Amino acid sequence: MIRKNQVLYRTNKKPIVWDAFFNANGNKKPIVIFCHGYKGFKDWGCWDLVAQKFKNSNLFFIKFNFSHNGGTVEDPIDFPDLDAFAENNYSKELDDLDDLIEFIRSKSFEYKQEVDLNNITLIGHSRGGGISILKTSESNSITKLITWASVSSFGKRTSTTGDLEQWRKDGVKYVLNGRTKQQMPHNYQFYEDFKANESRLHIESAIKRITKPVLIIHAQDDPSVKFDEALALHSWNPKNTLITIDNSNHVFGASHPWKKNDLPKPLDLVVIKTIAFITSGN
């Protein structure tokens, strides 16, 4: 069964649009929650094909849009709501993920007969990897963590560095989206929220606290998030597993739009390794 564009409505918060891919057989399946990265969305590239692979392995796969990623309920692809994008921050993404997890764990969850609430894996790509690390360190409900091309520090990203005084004076700064050609706004509140919550948002401290199984997957030649960041994550939690992907990039050979029926070979390998880690007994 594939259920697309379902909506989690929340009081005094923007809604979360989410998808579920699973075999509707009444068997309780491990839950896998996928968190997209910066300038990402749940329908980017071949994420649907990825979801299908997890479904075929009898996993309950959920992917979603962070509430302020720039998409809307009516148009969850790309970035029609730049005002929302401007008001996004790391704290809101952590809050979104927490609300989604609690919704899945609630008695009102429509598919509760299909899920094993004692087996929840987070997968985060890029910035979503950092968010997933933080949430795993905070939550007792997460049983495994997997990062794909994850960042190792939020303090070193362009959204929290640069000409801070000019950003403060202007109230907003812009980043060009090379694909859509949109000028993506970041309001200064992003930096203010980061500074106010800097200790909570410290990825090194978070991953050091994690005692659950952790899998780190990263391309050796990633041009966007350097492989050194994977090495850093691995060094901070040496009990984890690090898998290096050769001859690949930040999205493991994928692109948007993706019009082929098969995954690029590097991403297919990432999915195979990920599923094996989730279904293993470790």
Short mmCIF file of N, CA and C in Angstrom, two decimals, residues 1-145:
data_model
loop_
_atom_site.label_atom_id
_atom_site.label_comp_id
_atom_site.label_asym_id
_atom_site.label_seq_id
_atom_site.Cartn_x
_atom_site.Cartn_y
_atom_site.Cartn_z
N MET A 1 0.85 -1.19 0.00
CA MET A 1 0.00 0.00 0.00
C MET A 1 0.89 1.24 0.00
N ILE A 2 0.50 2.22 -0.77
CA ILE A 2 1.20 3.50 -0.81
C ILE A 2 0.17 4.60 -0.52
N ARG A 3 0.40 5.35 0.54
CA ARG A 3 -0.48 6.45 0.89
C ARG A 3 0.32 7.74 0.82
N LYS A 4 0.01 8.56 -0.17
CA LYS A 4 0.77 9.79 -0.42
C LYS A 4 0.03 11.01 0.12
N ASN A 5 0.81 11.99 0.53
CA ASN A 5 0.31 13.32 0.88
C ASN A 5 -0.77 13.30 1.96
N GLN A 6 -0.54 12.50 2.97
CA GLN A 6 -1.38 12.55 4.16
C GLN A 6 -0.93 13.76 5.00
N VAL A 7 -1.84 14.26 5.81
CA VAL A 7 -1.56 15.52 6.51
C VAL A 7 -1.75 15.34 8.01
N LEU A 8 -0.71 15.70 8.74
CA LEU A 8 -0.80 15.76 10.20
C LEU A 8 -1.04 17.22 10.58
N TYR A 9 -2.28 17.51 10.99
CA TYR A 9 -2.63 18.86 11.42
C TYR A 9 -2.31 19.01 12.90
N ARG A 10 -1.79 20.19 13.27
CA ARG A 10 -1.37 20.44 14.65
C ARG A 10 -1.90 21.80 15.10
N THR A 11 -2.17 21.93 16.37
CA THR A 11 -2.69 23.18 16.91
C THR A 11 -1.60 24.25 16.93
N ASN A 12 -1.89 25.38 16.31
CA ASN A 12 -0.99 26.54 16.30
C ASN A 12 0.37 26.24 15.67
N LYS A 13 0.41 25.25 14.79
CA LYS A 13 1.63 24.92 14.05
C LYS A 13 1.27 24.61 12.61
N LYS A 14 2.22 24.76 11.72
CA LYS A 14 1.98 24.39 10.34
C LYS A 14 1.84 22.87 10.23
N PRO A 15 1.02 22.39 9.31
CA PRO A 15 0.83 20.94 9.16
C PRO A 15 2.06 20.27 8.55
N ILE A 16 2.13 18.96 8.74
CA ILE A 16 3.19 18.13 8.19
C ILE A 16 2.59 17.19 7.15
N VAL A 17 3.12 17.20 5.95
CA VAL A 17 2.66 16.32 4.88
C VAL A 17 3.57 15.09 4.85
N TRP A 18 2.96 13.90 4.82
CA TRP A 18 3.76 12.69 4.93
C TRP A 18 3.21 11.57 4.05
N ASP A 19 4.10 10.62 3.73
CA ASP A 19 3.75 9.45 2.92
C ASP A 19 4.05 8.19 3.72
N ALA A 20 3.31 7.12 3.42
CA ALA A 20 3.58 5.81 4.00
C ALA A 20 3.64 4.76 2.88
N PHE A 21 4.68 3.95 2.91
CA PHE A 21 4.85 2.84 1.97
C PHE A 21 4.97 1.56 2.81
N PHE A 22 4.06 0.59 2.61
CA PHE A 22 4.08 -0.63 3.41
C PHE A 22 3.21 -1.70 2.78
N ASN A 23 3.44 -2.93 3.19
CA ASN A 23 2.58 -4.05 2.79
C ASN A 23 1.48 -4.18 3.83
N ALA A 24 0.24 -4.03 3.41
CA ALA A 24 -0.90 -4.08 4.33
C ALA A 24 -1.27 -5.54 4.59
N ASN A 25 -0.53 -6.18 5.49
CA ASN A 25 -0.76 -7.60 5.76
C ASN A 25 -1.10 -7.90 7.21
N GLY A 26 -1.23 -6.86 8.03
CA GLY A 26 -1.58 -7.06 9.42
C GLY A 26 -0.44 -7.49 10.31
N ASN A 27 0.75 -7.65 9.73
CA ASN A 27 1.93 -7.99 10.52
C ASN A 27 2.61 -6.70 10.99
N LYS A 28 3.05 -6.71 12.24
CA LYS A 28 3.69 -5.51 12.78
C LYS A 28 5.12 -5.40 12.24
N LYS A 29 5.36 -4.31 11.54
CA LYS A 29 6.63 -4.13 10.82
C LYS A 29 7.49 -3.06 11.47
N PRO A 30 8.82 -3.21 11.36
CA PRO A 30 9.69 -2.13 11.80
C PRO A 30 9.35 -0.83 11.09
N ILE A 31 9.39 0.27 11.83
CA ILE A 31 9.08 1.59 11.28
C ILE A 31 10.38 2.27 10.87
N VAL A 32 10.37 2.87 9.69
CA VAL A 32 11.52 3.63 9.21
C VAL A 32 11.03 5.03 8.87
N ILE A 33 11.62 6.04 9.46
CA ILE A 33 11.24 7.43 9.21
C ILE A 33 12.40 8.14 8.53
N PHE A 34 12.15 8.71 7.36
CA PHE A 34 13.19 9.35 6.56
C PHE A 34 13.06 10.87 6.65
N CYS A 35 14.18 11.53 6.98
CA CYS A 35 14.21 12.98 7.11
C CYS A 35 15.04 13.58 5.97
N HIS A 36 14.43 14.43 5.16
CA HIS A 36 15.12 15.06 4.04
C HIS A 36 16.06 16.15 4.53
N GLY A 37 16.89 16.64 3.62
CA GLY A 37 17.88 17.64 3.97
C GLY A 37 17.50 19.06 3.57
N TYR A 38 18.47 19.93 3.65
CA TYR A 38 18.32 21.35 3.31
C TYR A 38 17.92 21.50 1.84
N LYS A 39 16.94 22.37 1.58
CA LYS A 39 16.38 22.54 0.24
C LYS A 39 15.89 21.21 -0.33
N GLY A 40 15.44 20.34 0.57
CA GLY A 40 14.92 19.04 0.17
C GLY A 40 13.44 18.92 0.42
N PHE A 41 12.86 17.82 -0.04
CA PHE A 41 11.45 17.52 0.21
C PHE A 41 11.24 16.04 -0.03
N LYS A 42 10.14 15.52 0.48
CA LYS A 42 9.92 14.08 0.50
C LYS A 42 9.79 13.46 -0.89
N ASP A 43 9.42 14.25 -1.89
CA ASP A 43 9.23 13.74 -3.25
C ASP A 43 10.40 14.05 -4.17
N TRP A 44 11.51 14.49 -3.59
CA TRP A 44 12.68 14.83 -4.39
C TRP A 44 13.21 13.59 -5.13
N GLY A 45 13.62 13.78 -6.37
CA GLY A 45 14.36 12.75 -7.10
C GLY A 45 13.71 11.39 -7.08
N CYS A 46 14.45 10.41 -6.57
CA CYS A 46 13.93 9.03 -6.56
C CYS A 46 13.61 8.54 -5.15
N TRP A 47 13.22 9.47 -4.25
CA TRP A 47 12.86 9.03 -2.91
C TRP A 47 11.67 8.07 -2.92
N ASP A 48 10.76 8.21 -3.89
CA ASP A 48 9.66 7.25 -3.98
C ASP A 48 10.17 5.85 -4.31
N LEU A 49 11.14 5.76 -5.20
CA LEU A 49 11.73 4.46 -5.53
C LEU A 49 12.45 3.88 -4.32
N VAL A 50 13.11 4.72 -3.58
CA VAL A 50 13.75 4.28 -2.33
C VAL A 50 12.70 3.72 -1.38
N ALA A 51 11.60 4.45 -1.22
CA ALA A 51 10.53 4.01 -0.32
C ALA A 51 9.98 2.66 -0.74
N GLN A 52 9.85 2.46 -2.04
CA GLN A 52 9.33 1.19 -2.56
C GLN A 52 10.24 0.02 -2.17
N LYS A 53 11.55 0.27 -2.17
CA LYS A 53 12.51 -0.78 -1.80
C LYS A 53 12.30 -1.21 -0.34
N PHE A 54 12.07 -0.23 0.52
CA PHE A 54 11.83 -0.54 1.93
C PHE A 54 10.50 -1.29 2.09
N LYS A 55 9.50 -0.86 1.37
CA LYS A 55 8.21 -1.56 1.39
C LYS A 55 8.37 -3.01 0.97
N ASN A 56 9.15 -3.24 -0.09
CA ASN A 56 9.36 -4.59 -0.59
C ASN A 56 10.09 -5.48 0.41
N SER A 57 10.79 -4.86 1.35
CA SER A 57 11.49 -5.60 2.42
C SER A 57 10.63 -5.73 3.67
N ASN A 58 9.35 -5.44 3.52
CA ASN A 58 8.36 -5.56 4.59
C ASN A 58 8.67 -4.65 5.77
N LEU A 59 9.08 -3.42 5.42
CA LEU A 59 9.27 -2.37 6.41
C LEU A 59 8.18 -1.31 6.22
N PHE A 60 7.84 -0.60 7.28
CA PHE A 60 6.85 0.47 7.22
C PHE A 60 7.61 1.77 7.06
N PHE A 61 7.67 2.30 5.83
CA PHE A 61 8.53 3.43 5.51
C PHE A 61 7.71 4.71 5.44
N ILE A 62 8.15 5.71 6.20
CA ILE A 62 7.48 7.02 6.23
C ILE A 62 8.48 8.08 5.81
N LYS A 63 8.08 8.94 4.90
CA LYS A 63 8.85 10.13 4.58
C LYS A 63 7.93 11.33 4.65
N PHE A 64 8.49 12.48 4.95
CA PHE A 64 7.65 13.64 5.22
C PHE A 64 8.37 14.92 4.86
N ASN A 65 7.62 15.98 4.74
CA ASN A 65 8.18 17.31 4.57
C ASN A 65 8.23 18.01 5.93
N PHE A 66 9.39 18.54 6.28
CA PHE A 66 9.41 19.43 7.44
C PHE A 66 8.45 20.58 7.19
N SER A 67 7.79 21.03 8.24
CA SER A 67 6.65 21.94 8.09
C SER A 67 7.03 23.27 7.44
N HIS A 68 8.28 23.69 7.61
CA HIS A 68 8.72 24.98 7.05
C HIS A 68 9.75 24.79 5.94
N ASN A 69 9.66 23.67 5.21
CA ASN A 69 10.65 23.42 4.16
C ASN A 69 10.36 24.21 2.88
N GLY A 70 9.22 24.88 2.83
CA GLY A 70 8.86 25.68 1.66
C GLY A 70 7.75 25.09 0.83
N GLY A 71 7.37 23.85 1.13
CA GLY A 71 6.23 23.24 0.45
C GLY A 71 4.94 23.56 1.18
N THR A 72 3.82 23.18 0.58
CA THR A 72 2.51 23.38 1.18
C THR A 72 1.72 22.08 1.11
N VAL A 73 0.59 22.04 1.80
CA VAL A 73 -0.29 20.87 1.73
C VAL A 73 -0.77 20.68 0.29
N GLU A 74 -1.10 21.78 -0.37
CA GLU A 74 -1.63 21.70 -1.73
C GLU A 74 -0.53 21.40 -2.75
N ASP A 75 0.68 21.86 -2.48
CA ASP A 75 1.79 21.70 -3.41
C ASP A 75 3.05 21.35 -2.62
N PRO A 76 3.22 20.04 -2.30
CA PRO A 76 4.32 19.63 -1.43
C PRO A 76 5.67 19.50 -2.15
N ILE A 77 5.69 19.72 -3.46
CA ILE A 77 6.92 19.60 -4.23
C ILE A 77 7.51 20.98 -4.49
N ASP A 78 8.82 21.09 -4.32
CA ASP A 78 9.54 22.35 -4.49
C ASP A 78 9.15 23.37 -3.42
N PHE A 79 9.18 24.66 -3.74
CA PHE A 79 9.16 25.69 -2.70
C PHE A 79 8.20 26.84 -3.04
N PRO A 80 6.89 26.56 -3.03
CA PRO A 80 5.94 27.63 -3.31
C PRO A 80 5.76 28.61 -2.15
N ASP A 81 6.18 28.22 -0.94
CA ASP A 81 5.96 29.06 0.24
C ASP A 81 7.31 29.49 0.82
N LEU A 82 7.91 30.49 0.19
CA LEU A 82 9.21 30.97 0.66
C LEU A 82 9.12 31.72 1.98
N ASP A 83 7.94 32.24 2.31
CA ASP A 83 7.77 32.88 3.62
C ASP A 83 7.96 31.87 4.74
N ALA A 84 7.41 30.66 4.54
CA ALA A 84 7.60 29.60 5.54
C ALA A 84 9.06 29.17 5.59
N PHE A 85 9.69 29.03 4.42
CA PHE A 85 11.09 28.65 4.36
C PHE A 85 11.95 29.63 5.16
N ALA A 86 11.63 30.91 5.04
CA ALA A 86 12.40 31.94 5.74
C ALA A 86 12.30 31.81 7.25
N GLU A 87 11.20 31.21 7.72
CA GLU A 87 10.98 31.09 9.16
C GLU A 87 11.36 29.72 9.71
N ASN A 88 11.99 28.89 8.88
CA ASN A 88 12.42 27.58 9.35
C ASN A 88 13.64 27.73 10.27
N ASN A 89 13.84 26.74 11.13
CA ASN A 89 15.07 26.65 11.92
C ASN A 89 15.21 25.23 12.44
N TYR A 90 16.35 24.94 13.05
CA TYR A 90 16.62 23.58 13.52
C TYR A 90 15.64 23.15 14.61
N SER A 91 15.27 24.06 15.48
CA SER A 91 14.34 23.72 16.57
C SER A 91 12.99 23.30 16.02
N LYS A 92 12.51 24.00 14.99
CA LYS A 92 11.23 23.63 14.39
C LYS A 92 11.31 22.25 13.74
N GLU A 93 12.45 21.93 13.13
CA GLU A 93 12.58 20.61 12.51
C GLU A 93 12.60 19.51 13.58
N LEU A 94 13.26 19.75 14.69
CA LEU A 94 13.23 18.79 15.80
C LEU A 94 11.82 18.63 16.34
N ASP A 95 11.11 19.72 16.44
CA ASP A 95 9.72 19.70 16.92
C ASP A 95 8.83 18.93 15.95
N ASP A 96 9.03 19.16 14.65
CA ASP A 96 8.26 18.43 13.64
C ASP A 96 8.48 16.92 13.78
N LEU A 97 9.73 16.53 13.88
CA LEU A 97 10.05 15.11 13.96
C LEU A 97 9.48 14.49 15.22
N ASP A 98 9.55 15.21 16.31
CA ASP A 98 8.99 14.71 17.57
C ASP A 98 7.48 14.54 17.46
N ASP A 99 6.80 15.51 16.86
CA ASP A 99 5.35 15.41 16.71
C ASP A 99 4.96 14.25 15.80
N LEU A 100 5.74 14.02 14.76
CA LEU A 100 5.45 12.90 13.85
C LEU A 100 5.62 11.57 14.57
N ILE A 101 6.70 11.43 15.34
CA ILE A 101 6.94 10.19 16.08
C ILE A 101 5.81 9.95 17.08
N GLU A 102 5.41 10.98 17.81
CA GLU A 102 4.34 10.83 18.79
C GLU A 102 3.01 10.50 18.12
N PHE A 103 2.78 11.06 16.94
CA PHE A 103 1.57 10.73 16.18
C PHE A 103 1.56 9.25 15.79
N ILE A 104 2.68 8.75 15.32
CA ILE A 104 2.78 7.33 14.94
C ILE A 104 2.56 6.43 16.15
N ARG A 105 3.01 6.89 17.30
CA ARG A 105 2.90 6.08 18.51
C ARG A 105 1.54 6.22 19.20
N SER A 106 0.69 7.11 18.69
CA SER A 106 -0.59 7.37 19.33
C SER A 106 -1.64 6.31 18.98
N LYS A 107 -2.67 6.22 19.82
CA LYS A 107 -3.75 5.26 19.58
C LYS A 107 -4.57 5.63 18.35
N SER A 108 -4.51 6.89 17.95
CA SER A 108 -5.29 7.34 16.80
C SER A 108 -4.61 7.06 15.46
N PHE A 109 -3.38 6.55 15.48
CA PHE A 109 -2.66 6.28 14.24
C PHE A 109 -3.39 5.20 13.44
N GLU A 110 -3.75 5.53 12.22
CA GLU A 110 -4.62 4.69 11.41
C GLU A 110 -4.03 3.31 11.13
N TYR A 111 -2.72 3.22 11.11
CA TYR A 111 -2.07 1.97 10.70
C TYR A 111 -1.40 1.26 11.88
N LYS A 112 -1.94 1.42 13.08
CA LYS A 112 -1.27 0.89 14.26
C LYS A 112 -1.15 -0.63 14.24
N GLN A 113 -2.04 -1.31 13.48
CA GLN A 113 -1.95 -2.76 13.39
C GLN A 113 -0.81 -3.22 12.48
N GLU A 114 -0.20 -2.28 11.77
CA GLU A 114 0.85 -2.61 10.82
C GLU A 114 2.25 -2.28 11.33
N VAL A 115 2.36 -1.66 12.49
CA VAL A 115 3.67 -1.15 12.93
C VAL A 115 4.10 -1.73 14.26
N ASP A 116 5.41 -1.91 14.39
CA ASP A 116 6.03 -2.35 15.63
C ASP A 116 6.62 -1.11 16.31
N LEU A 117 5.95 -0.63 17.32
CA LEU A 117 6.37 0.60 17.99
C LEU A 117 7.65 0.42 18.80
N ASN A 118 8.09 -0.81 18.96
CA ASN A 118 9.34 -1.08 19.66
C ASN A 118 10.52 -1.18 18.69
N ASN A 119 10.28 -0.83 17.44
CA ASN A 119 11.32 -0.94 16.42
C ASN A 119 11.21 0.24 15.47
N ILE A 120 11.83 1.36 15.83
CA ILE A 120 11.75 2.59 15.04
C ILE A 120 13.16 3.04 14.67
N THR A 121 13.40 3.14 13.36
CA THR A 121 14.68 3.60 12.84
C THR A 121 14.52 4.97 12.22
N LEU A 122 15.44 5.87 12.52
CA LEU A 122 15.51 7.16 11.84
C LEU A 122 16.59 7.10 10.77
N ILE A 123 16.26 7.62 9.57
CA ILE A 123 17.24 7.84 8.52
C ILE A 123 17.23 9.34 8.21
N GLY A 124 18.40 9.95 8.20
CA GLY A 124 18.47 11.36 7.86
C GLY A 124 19.50 11.61 6.78
N HIS A 125 19.11 12.37 5.76
CA HIS A 125 20.04 12.73 4.69
C HIS A 125 20.54 14.15 4.90
N SER A 126 21.85 14.35 4.87
CA SER A 126 22.47 15.66 4.91
C SER A 126 22.08 16.40 6.20
N ARG A 127 21.44 17.57 6.09
CA ARG A 127 20.99 18.27 7.30
C ARG A 127 20.02 17.40 8.09
N GLY A 128 19.20 16.62 7.40
CA GLY A 128 18.30 15.71 8.09
C GLY A 128 19.04 14.67 8.91
N GLY A 129 20.29 14.37 8.52
CA GLY A 129 21.10 13.48 9.32
C GLY A 129 21.43 14.09 10.67
N GLY A 130 21.78 15.37 10.66
CA GLY A 130 22.05 16.06 11.92
C GLY A 130 20.83 16.10 12.82
N ILE A 131 19.67 16.39 12.23
CA ILE A 131 18.41 16.40 12.99
C ILE A 131 18.13 15.02 13.58
N SER A 132 18.37 13.98 12.80
CA SER A 132 18.12 12.61 13.25
C SER A 132 19.05 12.22 14.40
N ILE A 133 20.31 12.67 14.33
CA ILE A 133 21.25 12.40 15.41
C ILE A 133 20.76 13.05 16.71
N LEU A 134 20.37 14.32 16.62
CA LEU A 134 19.89 15.03 17.80
C LEU A 134 18.66 14.36 18.39
N LYS A 135 17.71 14.00 17.52
CA LYS A 135 16.47 13.40 18.03
C LYS A 135 16.73 12.03 18.64
N THR A 136 17.62 11.23 18.05
CA THR A 136 17.93 9.92 18.62
C THR A 136 18.54 10.07 20.00
N SER A 137 19.37 11.10 20.17
CA SER A 137 20.01 11.30 21.47
C SER A 137 19.00 11.72 22.54
N GLU A 138 17.88 12.29 22.10
CA GLU A 138 16.87 12.79 23.03
C GLU A 138 15.74 11.81 23.31
N SER A 139 15.53 10.86 22.41
CA SER A 139 14.32 10.04 22.44
C SER A 139 14.60 8.59 22.81
N ASN A 140 13.83 8.07 23.75
CA ASN A 140 13.95 6.65 24.11
C ASN A 140 13.22 5.74 23.12
N SER A 141 12.41 6.34 22.24
CA SER A 141 11.59 5.52 21.34
C SER A 141 12.33 5.11 20.08
N ILE A 142 13.49 5.72 19.80
CA ILE A 142 14.26 5.38 18.60
C ILE A 142 15.18 4.20 18.92
N THR A 143 15.16 3.18 18.06
CA THR A 143 15.96 1.98 18.33
C THR A 143 17.23 1.91 17.47
N LYS A 144 17.22 2.53 16.28
CA LYS A 144 18.40 2.56 15.43
C LYS A 144 18.46 3.89 14.69
N LEU A 145 19.69 4.29 14.34
CA LEU A 145 19.91 5.54 13.62
C LEU A 145 20.79 5.28 12.41
#
